[in-house]
JSON list of N, CA and C in Angstrom, two decimals:
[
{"chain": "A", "resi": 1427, "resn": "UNK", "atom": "N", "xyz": [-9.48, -13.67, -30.68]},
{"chain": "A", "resi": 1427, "resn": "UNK", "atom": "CA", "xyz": [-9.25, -12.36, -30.10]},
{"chain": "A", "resi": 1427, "resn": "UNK", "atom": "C", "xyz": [-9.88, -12.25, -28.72]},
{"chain": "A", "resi": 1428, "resn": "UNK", "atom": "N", "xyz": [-11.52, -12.77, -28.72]},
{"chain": "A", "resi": 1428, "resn": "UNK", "atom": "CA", "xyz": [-11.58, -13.06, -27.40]},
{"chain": "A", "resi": 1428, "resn": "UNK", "atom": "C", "xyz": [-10.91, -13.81, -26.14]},
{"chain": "A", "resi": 1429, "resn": "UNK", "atom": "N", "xyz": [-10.68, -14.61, -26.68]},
{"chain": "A", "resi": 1429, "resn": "UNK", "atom": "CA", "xyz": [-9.80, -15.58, -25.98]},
{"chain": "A", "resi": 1429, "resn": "UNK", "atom": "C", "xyz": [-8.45, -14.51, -25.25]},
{"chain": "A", "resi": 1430, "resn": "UNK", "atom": "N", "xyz": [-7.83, -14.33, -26.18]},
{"chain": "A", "resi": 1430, "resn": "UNK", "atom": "CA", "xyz": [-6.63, -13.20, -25.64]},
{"chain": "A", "resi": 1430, "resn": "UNK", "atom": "C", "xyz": [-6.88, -12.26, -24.83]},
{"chain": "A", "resi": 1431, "resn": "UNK", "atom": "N", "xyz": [-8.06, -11.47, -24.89]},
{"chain": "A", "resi": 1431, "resn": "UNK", "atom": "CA", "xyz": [-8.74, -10.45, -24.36]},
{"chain": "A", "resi": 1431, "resn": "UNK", "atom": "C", "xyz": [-8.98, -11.04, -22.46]},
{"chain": "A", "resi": 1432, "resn": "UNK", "atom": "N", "xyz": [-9.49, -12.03, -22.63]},
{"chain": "A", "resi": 1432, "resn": "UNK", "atom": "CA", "xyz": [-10.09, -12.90, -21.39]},
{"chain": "A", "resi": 1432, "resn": "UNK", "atom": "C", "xyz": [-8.75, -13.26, -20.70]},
{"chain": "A", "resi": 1433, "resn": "UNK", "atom": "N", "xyz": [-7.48, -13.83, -21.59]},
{"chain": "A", "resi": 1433, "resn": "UNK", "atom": "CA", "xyz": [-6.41, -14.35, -21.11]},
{"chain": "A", "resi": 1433, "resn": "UNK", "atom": "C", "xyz": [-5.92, -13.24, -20.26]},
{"chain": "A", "resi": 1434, "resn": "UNK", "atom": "N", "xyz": [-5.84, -11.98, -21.10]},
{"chain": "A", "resi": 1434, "resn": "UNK", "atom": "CA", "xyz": [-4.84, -11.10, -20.59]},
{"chain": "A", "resi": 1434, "resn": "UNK", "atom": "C", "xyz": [-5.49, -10.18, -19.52]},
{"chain": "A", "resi": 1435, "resn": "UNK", "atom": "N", "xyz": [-6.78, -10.42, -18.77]},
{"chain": "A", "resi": 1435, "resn": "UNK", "atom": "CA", "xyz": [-7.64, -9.62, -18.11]},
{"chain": "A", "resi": 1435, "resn": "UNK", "atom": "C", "xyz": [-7.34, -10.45, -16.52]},
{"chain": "A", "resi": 1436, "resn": "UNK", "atom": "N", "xyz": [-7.09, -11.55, -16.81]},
{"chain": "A", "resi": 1436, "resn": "UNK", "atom": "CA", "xyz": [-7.29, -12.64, -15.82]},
{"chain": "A", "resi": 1436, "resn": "UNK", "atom": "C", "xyz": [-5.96, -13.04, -15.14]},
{"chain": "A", "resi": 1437, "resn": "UNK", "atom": "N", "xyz": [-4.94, -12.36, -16.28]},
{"chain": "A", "resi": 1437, "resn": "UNK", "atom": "CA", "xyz": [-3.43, -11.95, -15.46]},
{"chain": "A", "resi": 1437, "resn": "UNK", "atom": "C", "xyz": [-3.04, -10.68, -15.04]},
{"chain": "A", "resi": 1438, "resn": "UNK", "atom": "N", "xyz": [-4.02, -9.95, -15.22]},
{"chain": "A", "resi": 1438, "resn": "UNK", "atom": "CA", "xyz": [-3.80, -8.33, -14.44]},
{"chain": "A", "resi": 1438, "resn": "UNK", "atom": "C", "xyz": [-4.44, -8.37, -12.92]},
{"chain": "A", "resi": 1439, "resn": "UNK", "atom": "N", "xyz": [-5.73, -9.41, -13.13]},
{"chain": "A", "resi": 1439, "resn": "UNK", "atom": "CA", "xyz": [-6.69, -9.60, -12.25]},
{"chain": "A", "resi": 1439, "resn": "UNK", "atom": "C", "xyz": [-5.54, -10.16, -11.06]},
{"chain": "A", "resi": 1440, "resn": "UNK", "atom": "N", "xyz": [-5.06, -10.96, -11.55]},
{"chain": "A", "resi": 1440, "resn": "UNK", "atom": "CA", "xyz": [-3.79, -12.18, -10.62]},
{"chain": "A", "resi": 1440, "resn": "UNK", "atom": "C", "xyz": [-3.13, -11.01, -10.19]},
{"chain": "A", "resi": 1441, "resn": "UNK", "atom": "N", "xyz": [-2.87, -9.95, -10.31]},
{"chain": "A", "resi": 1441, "resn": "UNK", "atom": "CA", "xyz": [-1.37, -8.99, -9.85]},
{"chain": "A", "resi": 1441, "resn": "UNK", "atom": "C", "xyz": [-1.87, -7.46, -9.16]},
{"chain": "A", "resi": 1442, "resn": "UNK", "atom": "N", "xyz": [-3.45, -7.85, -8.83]},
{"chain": "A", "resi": 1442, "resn": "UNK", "atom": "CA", "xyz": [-4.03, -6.25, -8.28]},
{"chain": "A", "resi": 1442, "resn": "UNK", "atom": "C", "xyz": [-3.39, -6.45, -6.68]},
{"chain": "A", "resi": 1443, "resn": "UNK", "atom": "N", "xyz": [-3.23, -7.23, -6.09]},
{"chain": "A", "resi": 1443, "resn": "UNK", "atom": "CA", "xyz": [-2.32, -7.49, -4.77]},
{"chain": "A", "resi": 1443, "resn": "UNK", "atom": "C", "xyz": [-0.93, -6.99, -5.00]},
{"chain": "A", "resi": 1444, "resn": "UNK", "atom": "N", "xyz": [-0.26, -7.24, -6.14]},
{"chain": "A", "resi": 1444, "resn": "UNK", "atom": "CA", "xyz": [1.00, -7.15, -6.28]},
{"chain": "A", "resi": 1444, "resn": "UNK", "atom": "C", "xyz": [1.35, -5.57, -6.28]},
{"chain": "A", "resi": 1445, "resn": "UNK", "atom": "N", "xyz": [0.19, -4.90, -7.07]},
{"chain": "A", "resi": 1445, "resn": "UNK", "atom": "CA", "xyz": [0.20, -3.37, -7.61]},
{"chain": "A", "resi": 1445, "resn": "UNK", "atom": "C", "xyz": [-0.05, -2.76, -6.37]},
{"chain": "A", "resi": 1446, "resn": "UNK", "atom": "N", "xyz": [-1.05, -3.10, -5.63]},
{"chain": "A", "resi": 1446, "resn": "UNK", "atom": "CA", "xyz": [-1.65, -2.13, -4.94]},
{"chain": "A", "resi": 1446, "resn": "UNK", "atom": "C", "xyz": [-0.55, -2.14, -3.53]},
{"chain": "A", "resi": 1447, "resn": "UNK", "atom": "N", "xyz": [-0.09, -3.31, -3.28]},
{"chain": "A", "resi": 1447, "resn": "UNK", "atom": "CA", "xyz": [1.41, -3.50, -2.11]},
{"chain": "A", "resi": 1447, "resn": "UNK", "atom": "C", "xyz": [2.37, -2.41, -2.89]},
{"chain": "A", "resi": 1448, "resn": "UNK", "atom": "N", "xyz": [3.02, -2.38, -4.29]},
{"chain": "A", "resi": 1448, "resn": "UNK", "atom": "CA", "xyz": [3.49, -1.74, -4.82]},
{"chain": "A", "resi": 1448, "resn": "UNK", "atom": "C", "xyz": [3.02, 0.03, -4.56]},
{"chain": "A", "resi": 1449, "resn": "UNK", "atom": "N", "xyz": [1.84, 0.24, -4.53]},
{"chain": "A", "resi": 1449, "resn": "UNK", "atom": "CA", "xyz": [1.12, 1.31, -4.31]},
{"chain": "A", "resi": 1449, "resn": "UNK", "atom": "C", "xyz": [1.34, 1.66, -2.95]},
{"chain": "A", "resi": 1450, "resn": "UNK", "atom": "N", "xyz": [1.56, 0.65, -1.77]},
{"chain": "A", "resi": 1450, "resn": "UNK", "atom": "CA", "xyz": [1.39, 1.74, -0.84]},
{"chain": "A", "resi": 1450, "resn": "UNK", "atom": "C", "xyz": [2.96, 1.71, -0.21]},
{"chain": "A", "resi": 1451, "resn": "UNK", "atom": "N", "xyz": [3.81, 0.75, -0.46]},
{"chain": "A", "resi": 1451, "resn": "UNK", "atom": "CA", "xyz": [5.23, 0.78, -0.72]},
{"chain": "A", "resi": 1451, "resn": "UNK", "atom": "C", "xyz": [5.89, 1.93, -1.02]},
{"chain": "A", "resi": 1452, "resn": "UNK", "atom": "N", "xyz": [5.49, 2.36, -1.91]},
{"chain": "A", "resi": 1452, "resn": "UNK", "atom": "CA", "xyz": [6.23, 3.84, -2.81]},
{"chain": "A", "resi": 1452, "resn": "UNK", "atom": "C", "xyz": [5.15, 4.85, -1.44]},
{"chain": "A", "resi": 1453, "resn": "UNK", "atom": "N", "xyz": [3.67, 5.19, -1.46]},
{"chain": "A", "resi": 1453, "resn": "UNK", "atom": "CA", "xyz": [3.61, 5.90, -0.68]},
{"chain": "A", "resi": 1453, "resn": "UNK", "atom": "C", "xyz": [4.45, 6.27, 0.51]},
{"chain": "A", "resi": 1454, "resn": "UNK", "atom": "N", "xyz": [4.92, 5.27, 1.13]},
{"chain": "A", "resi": 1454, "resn": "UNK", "atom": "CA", "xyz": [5.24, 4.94, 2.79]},
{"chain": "A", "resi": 1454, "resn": "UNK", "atom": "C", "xyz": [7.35, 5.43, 2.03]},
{"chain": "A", "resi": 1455, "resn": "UNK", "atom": "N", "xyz": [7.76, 5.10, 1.06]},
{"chain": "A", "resi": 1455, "resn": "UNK", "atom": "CA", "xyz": [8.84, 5.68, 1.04]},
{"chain": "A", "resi": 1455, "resn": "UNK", "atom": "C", "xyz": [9.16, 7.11, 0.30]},
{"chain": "A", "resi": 1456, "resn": "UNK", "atom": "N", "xyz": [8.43, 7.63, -0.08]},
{"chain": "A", "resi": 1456, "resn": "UNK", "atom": "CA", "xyz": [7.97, 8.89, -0.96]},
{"chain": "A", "resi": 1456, "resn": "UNK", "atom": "C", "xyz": [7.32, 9.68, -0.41]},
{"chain": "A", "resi": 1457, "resn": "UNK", "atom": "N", "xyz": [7.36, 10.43, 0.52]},
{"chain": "A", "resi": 1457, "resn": "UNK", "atom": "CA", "xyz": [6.46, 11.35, 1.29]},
{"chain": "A", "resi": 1457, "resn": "UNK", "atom": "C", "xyz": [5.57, 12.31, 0.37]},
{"chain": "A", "resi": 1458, "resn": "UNK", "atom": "N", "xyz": [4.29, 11.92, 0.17]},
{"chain": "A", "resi": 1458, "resn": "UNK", "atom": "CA", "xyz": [4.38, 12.84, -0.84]},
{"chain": "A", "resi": 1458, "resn": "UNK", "atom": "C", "xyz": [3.00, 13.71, 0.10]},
{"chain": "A", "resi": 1459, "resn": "UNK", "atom": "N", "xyz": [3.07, 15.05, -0.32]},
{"chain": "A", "resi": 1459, "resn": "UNK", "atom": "CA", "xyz": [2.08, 15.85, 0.25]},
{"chain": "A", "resi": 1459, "resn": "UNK", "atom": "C", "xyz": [1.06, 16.04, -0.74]},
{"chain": "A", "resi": 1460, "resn": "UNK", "atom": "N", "xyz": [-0.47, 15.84, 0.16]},
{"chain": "A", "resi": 1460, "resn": "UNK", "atom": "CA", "xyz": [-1.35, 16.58, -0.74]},
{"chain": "A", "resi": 1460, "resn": "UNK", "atom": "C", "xyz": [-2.32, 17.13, 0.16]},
{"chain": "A", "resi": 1461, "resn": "UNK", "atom": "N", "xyz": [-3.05, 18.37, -0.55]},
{"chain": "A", "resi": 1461, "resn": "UNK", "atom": "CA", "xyz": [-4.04, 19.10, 0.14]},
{"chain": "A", "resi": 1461, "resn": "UNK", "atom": "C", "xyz": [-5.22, 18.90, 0.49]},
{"chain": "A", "resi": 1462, "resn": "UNK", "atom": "N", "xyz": [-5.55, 17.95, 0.05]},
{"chain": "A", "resi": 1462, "resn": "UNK", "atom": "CA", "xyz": [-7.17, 16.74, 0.49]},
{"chain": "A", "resi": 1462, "resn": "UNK", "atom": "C", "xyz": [-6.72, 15.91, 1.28]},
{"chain": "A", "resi": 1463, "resn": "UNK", "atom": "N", "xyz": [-8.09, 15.60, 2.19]},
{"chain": "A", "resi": 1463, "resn": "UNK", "atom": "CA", "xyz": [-7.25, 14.42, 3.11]},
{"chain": "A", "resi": 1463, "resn": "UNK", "atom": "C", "xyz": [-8.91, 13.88, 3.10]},
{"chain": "A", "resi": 1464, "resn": "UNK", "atom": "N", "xyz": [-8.51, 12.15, 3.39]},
{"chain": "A", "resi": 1464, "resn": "UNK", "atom": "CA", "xyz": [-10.14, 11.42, 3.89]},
{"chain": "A", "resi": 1464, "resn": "UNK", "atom": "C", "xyz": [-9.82, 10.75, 5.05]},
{"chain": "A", "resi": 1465, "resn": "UNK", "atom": "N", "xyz": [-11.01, 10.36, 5.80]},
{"chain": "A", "resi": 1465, "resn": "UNK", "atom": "CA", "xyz": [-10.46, 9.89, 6.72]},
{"chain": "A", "resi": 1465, "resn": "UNK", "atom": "C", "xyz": [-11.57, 8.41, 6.37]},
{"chain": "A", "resi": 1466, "resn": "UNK", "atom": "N", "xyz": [-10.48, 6.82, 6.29]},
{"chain": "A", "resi": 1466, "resn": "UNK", "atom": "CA", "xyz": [-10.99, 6.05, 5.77]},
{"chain": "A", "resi": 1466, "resn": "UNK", "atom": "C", "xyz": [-10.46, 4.64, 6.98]},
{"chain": "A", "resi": 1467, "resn": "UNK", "atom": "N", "xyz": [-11.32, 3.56, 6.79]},
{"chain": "A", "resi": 1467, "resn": "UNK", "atom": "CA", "xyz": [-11.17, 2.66, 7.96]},
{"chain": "A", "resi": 1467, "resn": "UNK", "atom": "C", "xyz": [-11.01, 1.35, 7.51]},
{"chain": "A", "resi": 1468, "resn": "UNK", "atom": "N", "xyz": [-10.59, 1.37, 5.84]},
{"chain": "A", "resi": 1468, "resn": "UNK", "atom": "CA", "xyz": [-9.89, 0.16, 5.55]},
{"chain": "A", "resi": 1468, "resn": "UNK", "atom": "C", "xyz": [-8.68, 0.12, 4.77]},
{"chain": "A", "resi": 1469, "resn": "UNK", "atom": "N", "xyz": [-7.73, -0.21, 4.81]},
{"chain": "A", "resi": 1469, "resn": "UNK", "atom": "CA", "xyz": [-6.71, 0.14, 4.31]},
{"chain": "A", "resi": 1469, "resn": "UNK", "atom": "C", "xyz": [-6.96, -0.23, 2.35]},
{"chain": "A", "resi": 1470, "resn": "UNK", "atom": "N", "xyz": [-7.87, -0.82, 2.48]},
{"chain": "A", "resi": 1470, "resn": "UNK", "atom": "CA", "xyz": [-8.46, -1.45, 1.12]},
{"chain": "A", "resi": 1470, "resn": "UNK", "atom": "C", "xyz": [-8.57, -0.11, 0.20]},
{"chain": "A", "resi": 1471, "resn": "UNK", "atom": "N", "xyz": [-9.04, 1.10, 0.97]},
{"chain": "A", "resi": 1471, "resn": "UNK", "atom": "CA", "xyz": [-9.70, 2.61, 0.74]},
{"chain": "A", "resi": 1471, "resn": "UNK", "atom": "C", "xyz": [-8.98, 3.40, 0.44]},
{"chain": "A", "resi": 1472, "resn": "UNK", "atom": "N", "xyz": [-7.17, 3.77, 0.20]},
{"chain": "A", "resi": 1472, "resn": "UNK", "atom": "CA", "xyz": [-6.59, 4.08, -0.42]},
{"chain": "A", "resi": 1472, "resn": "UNK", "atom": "C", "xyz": [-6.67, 5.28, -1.71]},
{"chain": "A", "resi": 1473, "resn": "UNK", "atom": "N", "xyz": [-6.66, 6.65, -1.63]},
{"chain": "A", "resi": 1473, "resn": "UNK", "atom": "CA", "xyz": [-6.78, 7.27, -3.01]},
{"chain": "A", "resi": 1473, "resn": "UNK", "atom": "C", "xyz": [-5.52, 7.70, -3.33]},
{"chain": "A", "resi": 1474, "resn": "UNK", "atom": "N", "xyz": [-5.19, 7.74, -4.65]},
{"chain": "A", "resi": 1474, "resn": "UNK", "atom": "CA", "xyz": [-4.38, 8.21, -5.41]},
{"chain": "A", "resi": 1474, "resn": "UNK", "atom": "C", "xyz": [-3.76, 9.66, -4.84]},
{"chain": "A", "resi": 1475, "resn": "UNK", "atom": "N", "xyz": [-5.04, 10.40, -5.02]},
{"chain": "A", "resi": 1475, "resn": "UNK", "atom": "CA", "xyz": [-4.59, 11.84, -4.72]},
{"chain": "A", "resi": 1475, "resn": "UNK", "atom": "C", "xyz": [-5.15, 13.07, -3.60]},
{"chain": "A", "resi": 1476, "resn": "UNK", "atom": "N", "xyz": [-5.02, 12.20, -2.23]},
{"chain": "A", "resi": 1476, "resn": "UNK", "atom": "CA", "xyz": [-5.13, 12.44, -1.23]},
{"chain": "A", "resi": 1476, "resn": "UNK", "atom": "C", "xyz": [-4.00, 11.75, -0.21]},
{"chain": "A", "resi": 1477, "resn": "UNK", "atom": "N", "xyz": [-3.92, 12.56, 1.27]},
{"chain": "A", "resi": 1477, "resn": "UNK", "atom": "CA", "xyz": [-3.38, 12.16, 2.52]},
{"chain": "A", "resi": 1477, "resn": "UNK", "atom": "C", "xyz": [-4.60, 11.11, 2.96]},
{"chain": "A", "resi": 1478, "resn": "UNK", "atom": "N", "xyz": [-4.43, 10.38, 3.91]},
{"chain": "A", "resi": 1478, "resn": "UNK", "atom": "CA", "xyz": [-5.56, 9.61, 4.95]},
{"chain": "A", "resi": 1478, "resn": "UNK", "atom": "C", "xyz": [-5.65, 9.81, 6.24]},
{"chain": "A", "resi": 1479, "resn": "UNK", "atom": "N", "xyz": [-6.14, 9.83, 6.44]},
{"chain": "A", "resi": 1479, "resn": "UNK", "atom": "CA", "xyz": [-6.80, 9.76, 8.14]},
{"chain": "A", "resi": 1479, "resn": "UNK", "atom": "C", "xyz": [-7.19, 7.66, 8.49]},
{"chain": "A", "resi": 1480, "resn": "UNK", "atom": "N", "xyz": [-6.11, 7.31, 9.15]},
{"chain": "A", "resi": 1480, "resn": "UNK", "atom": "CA", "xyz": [-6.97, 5.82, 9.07]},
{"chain": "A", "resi": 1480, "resn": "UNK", "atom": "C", "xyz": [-7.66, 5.65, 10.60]},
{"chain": "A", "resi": 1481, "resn": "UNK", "atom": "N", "xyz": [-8.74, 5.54, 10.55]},
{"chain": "A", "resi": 1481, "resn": "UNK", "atom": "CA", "xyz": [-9.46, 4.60, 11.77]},
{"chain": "A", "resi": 1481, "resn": "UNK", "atom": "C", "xyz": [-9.67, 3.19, 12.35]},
{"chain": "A", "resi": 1482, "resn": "UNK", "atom": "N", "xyz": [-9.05, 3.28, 13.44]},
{"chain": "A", "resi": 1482, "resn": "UNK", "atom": "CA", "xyz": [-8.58, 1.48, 13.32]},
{"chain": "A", "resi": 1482, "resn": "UNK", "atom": "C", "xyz": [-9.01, 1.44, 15.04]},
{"chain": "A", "resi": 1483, "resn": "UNK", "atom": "N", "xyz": [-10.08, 0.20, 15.13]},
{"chain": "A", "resi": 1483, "resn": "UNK", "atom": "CA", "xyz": [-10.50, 0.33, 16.78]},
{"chain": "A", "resi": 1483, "resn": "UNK", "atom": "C", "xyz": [-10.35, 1.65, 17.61]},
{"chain": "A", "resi": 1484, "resn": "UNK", "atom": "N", "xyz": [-11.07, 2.31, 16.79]},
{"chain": "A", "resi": 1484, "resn": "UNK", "atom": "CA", "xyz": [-11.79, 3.70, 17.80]},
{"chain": "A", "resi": 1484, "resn": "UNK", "atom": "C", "xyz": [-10.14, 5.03, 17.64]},
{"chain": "A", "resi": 1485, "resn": "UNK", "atom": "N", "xyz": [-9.57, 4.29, 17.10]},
{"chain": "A", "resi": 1485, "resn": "UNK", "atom": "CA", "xyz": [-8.30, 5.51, 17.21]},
{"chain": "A", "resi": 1485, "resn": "UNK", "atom": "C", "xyz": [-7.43, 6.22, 15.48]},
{"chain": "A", "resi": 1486, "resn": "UNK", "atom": "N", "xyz": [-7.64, 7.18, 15.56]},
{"chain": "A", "resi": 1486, "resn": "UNK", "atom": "CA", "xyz": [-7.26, 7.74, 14.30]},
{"chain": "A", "resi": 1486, "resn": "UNK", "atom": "C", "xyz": [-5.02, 7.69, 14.39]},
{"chain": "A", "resi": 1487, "resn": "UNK", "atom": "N", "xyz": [-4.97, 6.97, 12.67]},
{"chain": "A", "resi": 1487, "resn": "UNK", "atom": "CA", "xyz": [-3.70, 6.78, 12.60]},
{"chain": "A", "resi": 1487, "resn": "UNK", "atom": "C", "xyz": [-3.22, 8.02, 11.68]},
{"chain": "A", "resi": 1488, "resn": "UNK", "atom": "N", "xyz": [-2.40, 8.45, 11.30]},
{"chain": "A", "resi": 1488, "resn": "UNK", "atom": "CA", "xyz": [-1.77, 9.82, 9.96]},
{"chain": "A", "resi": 1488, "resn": "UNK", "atom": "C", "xyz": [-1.47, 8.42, 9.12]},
{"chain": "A", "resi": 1489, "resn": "UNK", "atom": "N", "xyz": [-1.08, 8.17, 7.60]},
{"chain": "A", "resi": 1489, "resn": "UNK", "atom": "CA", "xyz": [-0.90, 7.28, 6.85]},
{"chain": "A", "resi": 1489, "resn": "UNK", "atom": "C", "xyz": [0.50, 7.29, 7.14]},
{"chain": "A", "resi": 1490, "resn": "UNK", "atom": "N", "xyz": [1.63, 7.85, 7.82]},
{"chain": "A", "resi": 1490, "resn": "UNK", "atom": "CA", "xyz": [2.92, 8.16, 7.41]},
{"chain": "A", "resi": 1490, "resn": "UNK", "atom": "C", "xyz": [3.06, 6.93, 8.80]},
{"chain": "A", "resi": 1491, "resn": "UNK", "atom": "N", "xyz": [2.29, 7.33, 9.90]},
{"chain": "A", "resi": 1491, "resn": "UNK", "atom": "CA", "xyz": [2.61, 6.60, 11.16]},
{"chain": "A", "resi": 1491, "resn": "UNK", "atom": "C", "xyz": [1.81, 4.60, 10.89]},
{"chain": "A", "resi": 1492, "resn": "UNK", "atom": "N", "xyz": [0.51, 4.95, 10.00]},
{"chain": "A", "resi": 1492, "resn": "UNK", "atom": "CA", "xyz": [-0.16, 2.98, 9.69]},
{"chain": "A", "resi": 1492, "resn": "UNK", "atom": "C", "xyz": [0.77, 2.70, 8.53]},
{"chain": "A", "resi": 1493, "resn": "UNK", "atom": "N", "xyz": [1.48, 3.42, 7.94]},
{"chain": "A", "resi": 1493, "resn": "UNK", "atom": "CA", "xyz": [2.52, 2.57, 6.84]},
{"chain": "A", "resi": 1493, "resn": "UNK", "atom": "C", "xyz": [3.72, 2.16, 7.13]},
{"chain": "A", "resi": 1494, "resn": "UNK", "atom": "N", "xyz": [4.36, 3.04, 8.21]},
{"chain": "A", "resi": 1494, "resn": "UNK", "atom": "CA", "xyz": [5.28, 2.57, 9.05]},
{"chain": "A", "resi": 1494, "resn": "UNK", "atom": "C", "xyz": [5.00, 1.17, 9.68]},
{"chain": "A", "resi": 1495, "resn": "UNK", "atom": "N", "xyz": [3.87, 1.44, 10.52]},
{"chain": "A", "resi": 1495, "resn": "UNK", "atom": "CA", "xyz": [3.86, 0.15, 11.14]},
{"chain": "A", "resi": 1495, "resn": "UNK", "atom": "C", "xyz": [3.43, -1.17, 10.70]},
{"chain": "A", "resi": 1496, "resn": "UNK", "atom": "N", "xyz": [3.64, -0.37, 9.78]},
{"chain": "A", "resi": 1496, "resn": "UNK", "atom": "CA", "xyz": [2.94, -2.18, 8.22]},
{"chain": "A", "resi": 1496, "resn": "UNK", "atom": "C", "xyz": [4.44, -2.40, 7.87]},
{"chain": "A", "resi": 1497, "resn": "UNK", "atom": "N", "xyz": [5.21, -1.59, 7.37]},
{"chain": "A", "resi": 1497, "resn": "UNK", "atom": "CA", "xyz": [6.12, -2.28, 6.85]},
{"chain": "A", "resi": 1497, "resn": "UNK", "atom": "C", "xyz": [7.57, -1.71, 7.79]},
{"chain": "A", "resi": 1498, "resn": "UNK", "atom": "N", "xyz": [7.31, -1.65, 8.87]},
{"chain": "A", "resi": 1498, "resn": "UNK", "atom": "CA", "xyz": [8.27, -1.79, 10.02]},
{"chain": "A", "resi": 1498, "resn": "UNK", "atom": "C", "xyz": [9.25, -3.08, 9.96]},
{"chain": "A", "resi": 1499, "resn": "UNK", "atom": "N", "xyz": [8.17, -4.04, 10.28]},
{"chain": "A", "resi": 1499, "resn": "UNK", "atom": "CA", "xyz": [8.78, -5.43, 10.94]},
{"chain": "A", "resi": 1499, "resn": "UNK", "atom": "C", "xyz": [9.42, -5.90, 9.07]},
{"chain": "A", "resi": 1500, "resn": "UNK", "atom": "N", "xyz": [8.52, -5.77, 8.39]},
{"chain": "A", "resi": 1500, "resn": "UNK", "atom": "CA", "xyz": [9.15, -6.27, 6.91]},
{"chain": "A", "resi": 1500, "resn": "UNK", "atom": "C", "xyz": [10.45, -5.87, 6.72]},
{"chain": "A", "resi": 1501, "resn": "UNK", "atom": "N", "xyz": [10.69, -4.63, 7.22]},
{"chain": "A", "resi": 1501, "resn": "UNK", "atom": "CA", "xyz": [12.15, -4.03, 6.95]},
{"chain": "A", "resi": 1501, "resn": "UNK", "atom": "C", "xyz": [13.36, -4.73, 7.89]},
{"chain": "A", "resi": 1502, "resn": "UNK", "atom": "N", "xyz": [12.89, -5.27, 9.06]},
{"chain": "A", "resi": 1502, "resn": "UNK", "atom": "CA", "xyz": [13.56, -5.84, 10.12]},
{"chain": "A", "resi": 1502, "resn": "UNK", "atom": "C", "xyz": [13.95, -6.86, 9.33]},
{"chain": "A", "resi": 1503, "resn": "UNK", "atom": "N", "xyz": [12.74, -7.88, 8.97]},
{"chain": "A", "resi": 1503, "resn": "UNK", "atom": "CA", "xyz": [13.18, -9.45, 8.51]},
{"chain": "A", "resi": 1503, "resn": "UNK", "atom": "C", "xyz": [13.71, -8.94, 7.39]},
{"chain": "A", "resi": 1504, "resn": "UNK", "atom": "N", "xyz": [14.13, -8.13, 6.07]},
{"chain": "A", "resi": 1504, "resn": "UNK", "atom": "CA", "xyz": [14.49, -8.00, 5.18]},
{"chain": "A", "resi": 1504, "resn": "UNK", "atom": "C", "xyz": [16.01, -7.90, 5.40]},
{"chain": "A", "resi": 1505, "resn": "UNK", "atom": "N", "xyz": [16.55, -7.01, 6.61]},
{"chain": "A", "resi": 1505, "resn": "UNK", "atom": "CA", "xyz": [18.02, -6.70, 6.90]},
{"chain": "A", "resi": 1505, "resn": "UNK", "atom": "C", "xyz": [18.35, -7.81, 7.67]},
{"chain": "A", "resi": 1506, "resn": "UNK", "atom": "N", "xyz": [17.66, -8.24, 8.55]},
{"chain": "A", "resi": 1506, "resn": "UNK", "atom": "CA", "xyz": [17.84, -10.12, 8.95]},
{"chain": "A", "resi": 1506, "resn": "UNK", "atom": "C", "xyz": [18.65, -11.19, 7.98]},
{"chain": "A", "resi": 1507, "resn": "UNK", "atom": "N", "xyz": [17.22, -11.12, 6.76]},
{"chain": "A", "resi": 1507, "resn": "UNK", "atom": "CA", "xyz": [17.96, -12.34, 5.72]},
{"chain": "A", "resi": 1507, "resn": "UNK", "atom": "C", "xyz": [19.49, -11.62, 5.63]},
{"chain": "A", "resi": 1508, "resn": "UNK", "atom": "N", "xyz": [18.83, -10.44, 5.29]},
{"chain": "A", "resi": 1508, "resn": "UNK", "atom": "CA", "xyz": [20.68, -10.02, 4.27]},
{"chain": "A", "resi": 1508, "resn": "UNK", "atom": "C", "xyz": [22.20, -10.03, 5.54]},
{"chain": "A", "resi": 1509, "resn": "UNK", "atom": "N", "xyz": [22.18, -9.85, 6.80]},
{"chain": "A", "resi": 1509, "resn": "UNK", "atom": "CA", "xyz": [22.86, -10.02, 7.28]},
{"chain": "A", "resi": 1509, "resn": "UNK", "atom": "C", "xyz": [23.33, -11.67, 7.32]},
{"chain": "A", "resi": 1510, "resn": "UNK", "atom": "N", "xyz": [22.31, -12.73, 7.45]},
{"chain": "A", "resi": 1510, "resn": "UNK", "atom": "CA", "xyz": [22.72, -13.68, 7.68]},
{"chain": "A", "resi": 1510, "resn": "UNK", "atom": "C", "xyz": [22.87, -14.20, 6.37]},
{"chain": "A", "resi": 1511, "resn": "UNK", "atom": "N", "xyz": [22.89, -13.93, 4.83]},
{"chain": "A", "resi": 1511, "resn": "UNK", "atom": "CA", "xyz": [23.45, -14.64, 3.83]},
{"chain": "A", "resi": 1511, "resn": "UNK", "atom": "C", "xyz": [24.89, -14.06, 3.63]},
{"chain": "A", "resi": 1512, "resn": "UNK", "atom": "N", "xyz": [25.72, -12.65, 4.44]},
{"chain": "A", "resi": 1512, "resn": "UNK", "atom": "CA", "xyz": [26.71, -12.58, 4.24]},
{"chain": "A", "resi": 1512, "resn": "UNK", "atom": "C", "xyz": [27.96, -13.38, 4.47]}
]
C-alpha cells in the first residue's frame, strides 16, 4: 500500500508543470474577474482567486497584458505548424 501511495505521489509530482501551464492557459483564455488583486514578481506566485499585478525589471504588467505575451508567440508557431501540414 505504501509502495502505491509513493508510486502515485511521484506521478502527480511529474505533472505540477503540466497543471500549473494548464492553470495559466485557461486564465489567459477565460477572462475571469476578481475583486482582490496582489501584486507579485514571479510568475511562480499565481493565486487561484485573485487578479495580479506582475513586476518584472522595475515595471508593473496587468496579468491579461504578461499572459498575452507568454503565449503570444506560442499561438503564432501553433497556426504555423497547422498551416504548413495542410
Amino acid at each position: 500500500m505504501l509502495i502505491f501511495l509513493i508510486l502515485t505521489l511521484q506521478k502527480e509530482y511529474k505533472k505540477i508543470d503540466q497543471l500549473y501551464n494548464k492553470f495559466l492557459l485557461e486564465r489567459y483564455l477565460n477572462h475571469y474577474h476578481f475583486s482582490k488583486s496582489k501584486i507579485i514578481t514571479n510568475k511562480d506566485n499565481f493565486y487561484r482567486n485573485r487578479r495580479h499585478l506582475i513586476k518584472e525589471k522595475g515595471q508593473y504588467y496587468l496579468e491579461d497584458e504578461y499572459l498575452a505575451k507568454k503565449y503570444k508567440n506560442f499561438f503564432k508557431s501553433v497556426d504555423f505548424i497547422k498551416i504548413t501540414m495542410l
